[in-house]
N, CA, C and O atoms as a DFTB+ gen file, in Angstrom:
436 C
 N C O
     1  1       5.853      -2.075     -46.503
     2  2       4.945      -2.070     -45.385
     3  2       3.599      -1.516     -45.854
     4  3       3.550      -0.495     -46.540
     5  1       2.539      -2.174     -45.493
     6  2       1.189      -1.774     -45.865
     7  2       0.720      -0.647     -44.951
     8  3       0.745      -0.779     -43.728
     9  1       0.290       0.471     -45.558
    10  2      -0.190       1.610     -44.762
    11  2      -1.710       1.588     -44.765
    12  3      -2.351       2.142     -45.658
    13  1      -2.268       0.951     -43.770
    14  2      -3.716       0.814     -43.660
    15  2      -4.279       1.966     -42.843
    16  3      -3.689       2.374     -41.843
    17  1      -5.427       2.491     -43.274
    18  2      -6.039       3.622     -42.580
    19  2      -7.011       3.165     -41.496
    20  3      -7.694       4.003     -40.906
    21  1      -7.095       1.900     -41.221
    22  2      -7.972       1.396     -40.174
    23  2      -9.438       1.585     -40.519
    24  3      -9.851       1.299     -41.643
    25  1     -10.225       2.059     -39.572
    26  2     -11.665       2.215     -39.798
    27  2     -12.013       3.471     -40.579
    28  3     -13.166       3.645     -40.972
    29  1     -11.050       4.346     -40.812
    30  2     -11.335       5.584     -41.544
    31  2     -11.864       5.271     -42.936
    32  3     -12.783       5.943     -43.403
    33  1     -11.315       4.279     -43.606
    34  2     -11.744       3.964     -44.966
    35  2     -13.164       3.401     -45.002
    36  3     -13.799       3.415     -46.056
    37  1     -13.674       2.905     -43.874
    38  2     -15.014       2.329     -43.840
    39  2     -16.060       3.314     -43.329
    40  3     -17.250       3.001     -43.383
    41  1     -15.677       4.476     -42.840
    42  2     -16.629       5.422     -42.255
    43  2     -17.729       5.828     -43.218
    44  3     -18.869       6.004     -42.789
    45  1     -17.435       5.985     -44.498
    46  2     -18.463       6.409     -45.447
    47  2     -19.517       5.332     -45.657
    48  3     -20.627       5.641     -46.091
    49  1     -19.203       4.093     -45.363
    50  2     -20.150       2.994     -45.544
    51  2     -20.907       2.650     -44.260
    52  3     -21.792       1.795     -44.278
    53  1     -20.572       3.300     -43.157
    54  2     -21.175       2.956     -41.870
    55  2     -22.315       3.904     -41.529
    56  3     -22.259       5.098     -41.824
    57  1     -23.338       3.357     -40.910
    58  2     -24.450       4.174     -40.430
    59  2     -24.016       4.934     -39.182
    60  3     -23.155       4.460     -38.442
    61  1     -24.601       6.110     -38.938
    62  2     -24.239       6.872     -37.733
    63  2     -24.459       6.086     -36.441
    64  3     -23.722       6.262     -35.472
    65  1     -25.481       5.214     -36.428
    66  2     -25.744       4.406     -35.239
    67  2     -24.584       3.450     -34.971
    68  3     -24.203       3.223     -33.822
    69  1     -24.029       2.895     -36.045
    70  2     -22.906       1.978     -35.882
    71  2     -21.667       2.707     -35.379
    72  3     -20.924       2.191     -34.544
    73  1     -21.455       3.912     -35.897
    74  2     -20.314       4.711     -35.446
    75  2     -20.443       5.010     -33.957
    76  3     -19.462       4.920     -33.220
    77  1     -21.657       5.366     -33.507
    78  2     -21.887       5.668     -32.090
    79  2     -21.657       4.435     -31.222
    80  3     -21.081       4.535     -30.139
    81  1     -22.103       3.281     -31.692
    82  2     -21.900       2.037     -30.939
    83  2     -20.409       1.741     -30.791
    84  3     -19.957       1.337     -29.720
    85  1     -19.646       1.944     -31.868
    86  2     -18.199       1.720     -31.795
    87  2     -17.526       2.691     -30.832
    88  3     -16.638       2.295     -30.078
    89  1     -17.940       3.962     -30.848
    90  2     -17.367       4.943     -29.923
    91  2     -17.660       4.562     -28.480
    92  3     -16.783       4.655     -27.621
    93  1     -18.900       4.128     -28.207
    94  2     -19.261       3.707     -26.851
    95  2     -18.454       2.485     -26.424
    96  3     -18.025       2.384     -25.274
    97  1     -18.253       1.566     -27.353
    98  2     -17.492       0.361     -27.047
    99  2     -16.039       0.709     -26.721
   100  3     -15.467       0.151     -25.785
   101  1     -15.438       1.621     -27.480
   102  2     -14.057       2.023     -27.219
   103  2     -13.944       2.753     -25.889
   104  3     -12.946       2.608     -25.184
   105  1     -14.966       3.542     -25.539
   106  2     -14.951       4.250     -24.263
   107  2     -15.044       3.257     -23.099
   108  3     -14.361       3.415     -22.087
   109  1     -15.897       2.228     -23.250
   110  2     -16.033       1.219     -22.199
   111  2     -14.765       0.392     -22.030
   112  3     -14.462      -0.060     -20.926
   113  1     -14.021       0.188     -23.116
   114  2     -12.773      -0.566     -23.029
   115  2     -11.726       0.158     -22.195
   116  3     -10.861      -0.481     -21.596
   117  1     -11.796       1.485     -22.150
   118  2     -10.812       2.263     -21.405
   119  2     -11.092       2.282     -19.908
   120  3     -10.221       2.668     -19.128
   121  1     -12.281       1.877     -19.494
   122  2     -12.618       1.883     -18.076
   123  2     -11.859       0.781     -17.343
   124  3     -11.679      -0.323     -17.857
   125  1     -11.428       1.104     -16.151
   126  2     -10.710       0.143     -15.317
   127  2     -11.710      -0.648     -14.476
   128  3     -12.850      -0.222     -14.290
   129  1     -11.281      -1.781     -13.980
   130  2     -12.129      -2.558     -13.084
   131  2     -11.846      -2.133     -11.647
   132  3     -10.732      -1.732     -11.310
   133  1     -12.848      -2.226     -10.832
   134  2     -12.720      -1.805      -9.437
   135  2     -11.754      -2.727      -8.694
   136  3     -11.877      -3.949      -8.781
   137  1     -10.794      -2.152      -7.964
   138  2      -9.866      -2.994      -7.198
   139  2     -10.574      -3.619      -5.997
   140  3     -11.404      -2.983      -5.347
   141  1     -10.235      -4.864      -5.717
   142  2     -10.798      -5.571      -4.575
   143  2      -9.796      -5.507      -3.425
   144  3      -8.710      -6.081      -3.506
   145  1     -10.166      -4.810      -2.362
   146  2      -9.285      -4.681      -1.205
   147  2      -9.584      -5.803      -0.219
   148  3     -10.744      -6.073       0.094
   149  1      -8.531      -6.454       0.268
   150  2      -8.724      -7.504       1.258
   151  2      -8.897      -6.876       2.641
   152  3      -8.816      -5.657       2.798
   153  1      -9.135      -7.717       3.628
   154  2      -9.420      -7.237       4.985
   155  2      -8.256      -6.451       5.576
   156  3      -8.469      -5.448       6.257
   157  1      -7.042      -6.892       5.325
   158  2      -5.868      -6.200       5.850
   159  2      -5.728      -4.813       5.218
   160  3      -5.407      -3.850       5.914
   161  1      -5.961      -4.702       3.922
   162  2      -5.872      -3.406       3.243
   163  2      -6.963      -2.457       3.734
   164  3      -6.719      -1.260       3.890
   165  1      -8.161      -2.982       3.980
   166  2      -9.248      -2.149       4.504
   167  2      -8.928      -1.640       5.904
   168  3      -9.217      -0.489       6.231
   169  1      -8.331      -2.498       6.732
   170  2      -7.953      -2.097       8.087
   171  2      -6.882      -1.008       8.049
   172  3      -6.944      -0.047       8.815
   173  1      -5.905      -1.158       7.160
   174  2      -4.853      -0.153       7.018
   175  2      -5.430       1.173       6.510
   176  3      -5.017       2.245       6.953
   177  1      -6.373       1.096       5.592
   178  2      -7.037       2.287       5.066
   179  2      -7.814       3.004       6.168
   180  3      -7.783       4.231       6.261
   181  1      -8.506       2.235       6.995
   182  2      -9.253       2.794       8.122
   183  2      -8.310       3.473       9.112
   184  3      -8.604       4.555       9.619
   185  1      -7.182       2.832       9.380
   186  2      -6.194       3.390      10.309
   187  2      -5.624       4.710       9.783
   188  3      -5.470       5.669      10.539
   189  1      -5.316       4.755       8.498
   190  2      -4.789       5.987       7.900
   191  2      -5.815       7.119       7.937
   192  3      -5.467       8.271       8.196
   193  1      -7.075       6.788       7.678
   194  2      -8.136       7.807       7.737
   195  2      -8.276       8.360       9.150
   196  3      -8.371       9.573       9.337
   197  1      -8.289       7.481      10.140
   198  2      -8.408       7.925      11.529
   199  2      -7.223       8.781      11.951
   200  3      -7.399       9.806      12.610
   201  1      -6.024       8.369      11.576
   202  2      -4.827       9.124      11.934
   203  2      -4.837      10.497      11.259
   204  3      -4.513      11.500      11.895
   205  1      -5.202      10.550       9.990
   206  2      -5.252      11.828       9.268
   207  2      -6.318      12.745       9.857
   208  3      -6.132      13.961       9.908
   209  1      -7.438      12.168      10.303
   210  2      -8.506      12.955      10.915
   211  2      -8.051      13.537      12.253
   212  3      -8.277      14.715      12.526
   213  1      -7.413      12.717      13.084
   214  2      -6.967      13.174      14.402
   215  2      -5.882      14.240      14.295
   216  3      -5.860      15.188      15.080
   217  1      -4.982      14.087      13.325
   218  2      -3.876      15.035      13.172
   219  2      -4.228      16.217      12.273
   220  3      -3.436      17.149      12.133
   221  1      -5.412      16.182      11.666
   222  2      -5.836      17.198      10.695
   223  2      -4.774      17.374       9.612
   224  3      -4.452      18.492       9.209
   225  1      -4.241      16.252       9.154
   226  2      -3.144      16.251       8.184
   227  2      -3.670      16.426       6.763
   228  3      -4.807      16.069       6.454
   229  1      -2.825      16.977       5.919
   230  2      -3.126      17.107       4.500
   231  2      -2.935      15.734       3.856
   232  3      -1.878      15.120       3.995
   233  1      -3.962      15.258       3.154
   234  2      -3.919      13.923       2.559
   235  2      -4.348      13.962       1.092
   236  3      -4.978      14.910       0.624
   237  1      -3.982      12.901       0.396
   238  2      -4.492      12.669      -0.957
   239  2      -5.339      11.405      -0.886
   240  3      -4.839      10.328      -0.561
   241  1      -6.618      11.546      -1.191
   242  2      -7.544      10.421      -1.189
   243  2      -7.787      10.010      -2.637
   244  3      -8.210      10.821      -3.461
   245  1      -7.516       8.751      -2.935
   246  2      -7.785       8.218      -4.268
   247  2      -9.067       7.412      -4.184
   248  3      -9.186       6.485      -3.382
   249  1     -10.031       7.783      -5.031
   250  2     -11.292       7.061      -5.043
   251  2     -11.567       6.520      -6.438
   252  3     -11.160       7.106      -7.441
   253  1     -12.265       5.394      -6.483
   254  2     -12.638       4.761      -7.742
   255  2     -14.106       5.042      -7.977
   256  3     -14.968       4.640      -7.195
   257  1     -14.382       5.749      -9.084
   258  2     -15.759       6.129      -9.370
   259  2     -15.984       6.093     -10.879
   260  3     -15.212       6.676     -11.640
   261  1     -17.028       5.417     -11.303
   262  2     -17.418       5.337     -12.715
   263  2     -16.301       4.809     -13.611
   264  3     -16.124       5.293     -14.729
   265  1     -15.558       3.837     -13.136
   266  2     -14.535       3.207     -13.954
   267  2     -13.216       3.939     -14.038
   268  3     -12.330       3.529     -14.789
   269  1     -13.063       5.025     -13.276
   270  2     -11.804       5.773     -13.295
   271  2     -11.388       6.118     -11.870
   272  3     -12.196       6.088     -10.942
   273  1     -10.113       6.445     -11.723
   274  2      -9.572       6.840     -10.429
   275  2      -9.531       8.363     -10.350
   276  3      -9.137       9.030     -11.307
   277  1      -9.941       8.912      -9.204
   278  2      -9.939      10.356      -8.978
   279  2      -9.160      10.656      -7.703
   280  3      -9.376      10.014      -6.675
   281  1      -8.259      11.626      -7.765
   282  2      -7.487      12.053      -6.597
   283  2      -8.049      13.359      -6.064
   284  3      -8.357      14.272      -6.830
   285  1      -8.180      13.442      -4.759
   286  2      -8.596      14.668      -4.075
   287  2      -7.542      14.986      -3.027
   288  3      -7.102      14.098      -2.297
   289  1      -7.136      16.245      -2.948
   290  2      -6.167      16.675      -1.937
   291  2      -6.860      17.623      -0.976
   292  3      -7.585      18.529      -1.387
   293  1      -6.624      17.398       0.320
   294  2      -7.230      18.237       1.343
   295  2      -7.130      17.574       2.705
   296  3      -6.201      16.811       2.970
   297  1      -8.107      17.875       3.578
   298  2      -8.115      17.311       4.926
   299  2      -9.448      16.627       5.201
   300  3     -10.490      17.022       4.679
   301  1      -9.387      15.596       6.029
   302  2     -10.601      14.904       6.458
   303  2     -11.154      15.677       7.645
   304  3     -10.488      15.797       8.674
   305  1     -12.370      16.202       7.509
   306  2     -12.939      17.034       8.565
   307  2     -13.906      16.281       9.468
   308  3     -14.123      16.684      10.610
   309  1     -14.489      15.195       8.972
   310  2     -15.431      14.453       9.804
   311  2     -15.561      13.028       9.278
   312  3     -15.619      12.808       8.069
   313  1     -15.607      12.064      10.195
   314  2     -15.853      10.669       9.848
   315  2     -17.294      10.339      10.207
   316  3     -17.727      10.589      11.332
   317  1     -18.034       9.784       9.266
   318  2     -19.445       9.475       9.475
   319  2     -19.680       7.970       9.283
   320  3     -20.034       7.538       8.187
   321  1     -19.483       7.164      10.351
   322  2     -19.620       5.714      10.198
   323  2     -21.055       5.266       9.897
   324  3     -21.253       4.264       9.211
   325  1     -22.061       5.998      10.404
   326  2     -23.448       5.615      10.142
   327  2     -23.794       5.771       8.662
   328  3     -24.520       4.953       8.098
   329  1     -23.273       6.820       8.043
   330  2     -23.533       7.075       6.626
   331  2     -22.493       6.403       5.733
   332  3     -22.603       6.457       4.508
   333  1     -21.501       5.781       6.327
   334  2     -20.389       5.140       5.630
   335  2     -19.743       6.100       4.634
   336  3     -19.548       5.778       3.462
   337  1     -19.421       7.287       5.140
   338  2     -18.753       8.297       4.314
   339  2     -17.888       9.169       5.209
   340  3     -17.905       9.037       6.433
   341  1     -17.137      10.053       4.586
   342  2     -16.365      11.026       5.344
   343  2     -16.496      12.383       4.681
   344  3     -16.639      12.488       3.462
   345  1     -16.445      13.414       5.502
   346  2     -16.468      14.786       4.993
   347  2     -15.037      15.187       4.719
   348  3     -14.141      14.947       5.528
   349  1     -14.834      15.798       3.573
   350  2     -13.497      16.107       3.093
   351  2     -13.482      17.546       2.612
   352  3     -14.345      17.955       1.835
   353  1     -12.496      18.321       3.073
   354  2     -12.341      19.702       2.624
   355  2     -11.144      19.768       1.696
   356  3     -10.016      19.471       2.090
   357  1     -11.405      20.161       0.462
   358  2     -10.340      20.271      -0.541
   359  2      -9.419      21.431      -0.207
   360  3      -9.718      22.247       0.665
   361  1      -8.293      21.496      -0.911
   362  2      -7.317      22.565      -0.706
   363  2      -7.936      23.927      -0.998
   364  3      -7.607      24.912      -0.338
   365  1      -8.842      23.990      -1.995
   366  2      -9.457      25.271      -2.352
   367  2     -10.583      25.679      -1.403
   368  3     -11.167      26.748      -1.581
   369  1     -10.904      24.859      -0.401
   370  2     -11.882      25.225       0.611
   371  2     -13.261      24.619       0.429
   372  3     -14.094      24.744       1.327
   373  1     -13.539      23.971      -0.686
   374  2     -14.851      23.362      -0.888
   375  2     -14.925      22.032      -0.148
   376  3     -13.935      21.308      -0.045
   377  1     -16.106      21.726       0.361
   378  2     -16.317      20.483       1.103
   379  2     -17.098      19.494       0.251
   380  3     -18.020      19.863      -0.477
   381  1     -16.709      18.233       0.358
   382  2     -17.420      17.164      -0.337
   383  2     -17.579      15.988       0.611
   384  3     -16.889      15.892       1.627
   385  1     -18.491      15.101       0.267
   386  2     -18.683      13.865       1.008
   387  2     -18.202      12.719       0.121
   388  3     -18.612      12.605      -1.034
   389  1     -17.335      11.877       0.669
   390  2     -16.783      10.757      -0.099
   391  2     -17.268       9.453       0.536
   392  3     -16.989       9.202       1.708
   393  1     -17.992       8.617      -0.219
   394  2     -18.396       7.314       0.314
   395  2     -17.174       6.443       0.591
   396  3     -16.237       6.404      -0.206
   397  1     -17.190       5.755       1.713
   398  2     -16.045       4.945       2.123
   399  2     -15.781       3.813       1.134
   400  3     -14.625       3.457       0.901
   401  1     -16.834       3.245       0.551
   402  2     -16.623       2.123      -0.372
   403  2     -15.956       2.554      -1.682
   404  3     -15.507       1.697      -2.442
   405  1     -15.879       3.867      -1.968
   406  2     -15.191       4.356      -3.171
   407  2     -13.698       4.580      -2.937
   408  3     -12.929       4.670      -3.894
   409  1     -13.281       4.670      -1.670
   410  2     -11.894       5.010      -1.352
   411  2     -10.992       3.806      -1.587
   412  3     -11.261       2.700      -1.117
   413  1      -9.907       4.055      -2.333
   414  2      -8.950       3.003      -2.656
   415  2      -7.649       3.197      -1.898
   416  3      -7.010       2.225      -1.493
   417  1      -7.249       4.473      -1.701
   418  2      -5.962       4.746      -1.067
   419  2      -6.014       6.106      -0.380
   420  3      -6.670       7.033      -0.856
   421  1      -5.309       6.211       0.749
   422  2      -5.159       7.466       1.479
   423  2      -3.679       7.642       1.785
   424  3      -3.064       6.787       2.424
   425  1      -3.107       8.756       1.326
   426  2      -1.693       9.048       1.557
   427  2      -1.565      10.413       2.210
   428  3      -2.195      11.376       1.771
   429  1      -0.745      10.501       3.267
   430  2      -0.477      11.805       3.868
   431  2       0.569      12.528       3.038
   432  3       1.508      11.923       2.520
   433  1       0.386      13.832       2.925
   434  2       1.316      14.642       2.122
   435  2       2.244      15.436       3.004
   436  3       3.092      16.174       2.502
């Protein structure tokens, strides 16, 4: 079996600019594509947000931002339809604003 060292053997011959371009390319390859939610999924997401807000339930909100998925745990404290966002209080007590178009999933805990 051939034991190849991959790009390590070529590093001494590569310019630093080329190495940086390769690192950026590998980082971009790891990014996920944004999921496309259909109308039924958006309606279900809206219903879950409203129910969690009314019940002041503990939820996990999954949002897609900058090519990655981020989970936040806490409660929905305010729905802002004009700003198309919601106010969210994390478990540790800090408040954040989450744009509605970034939200992919809402699960009650």
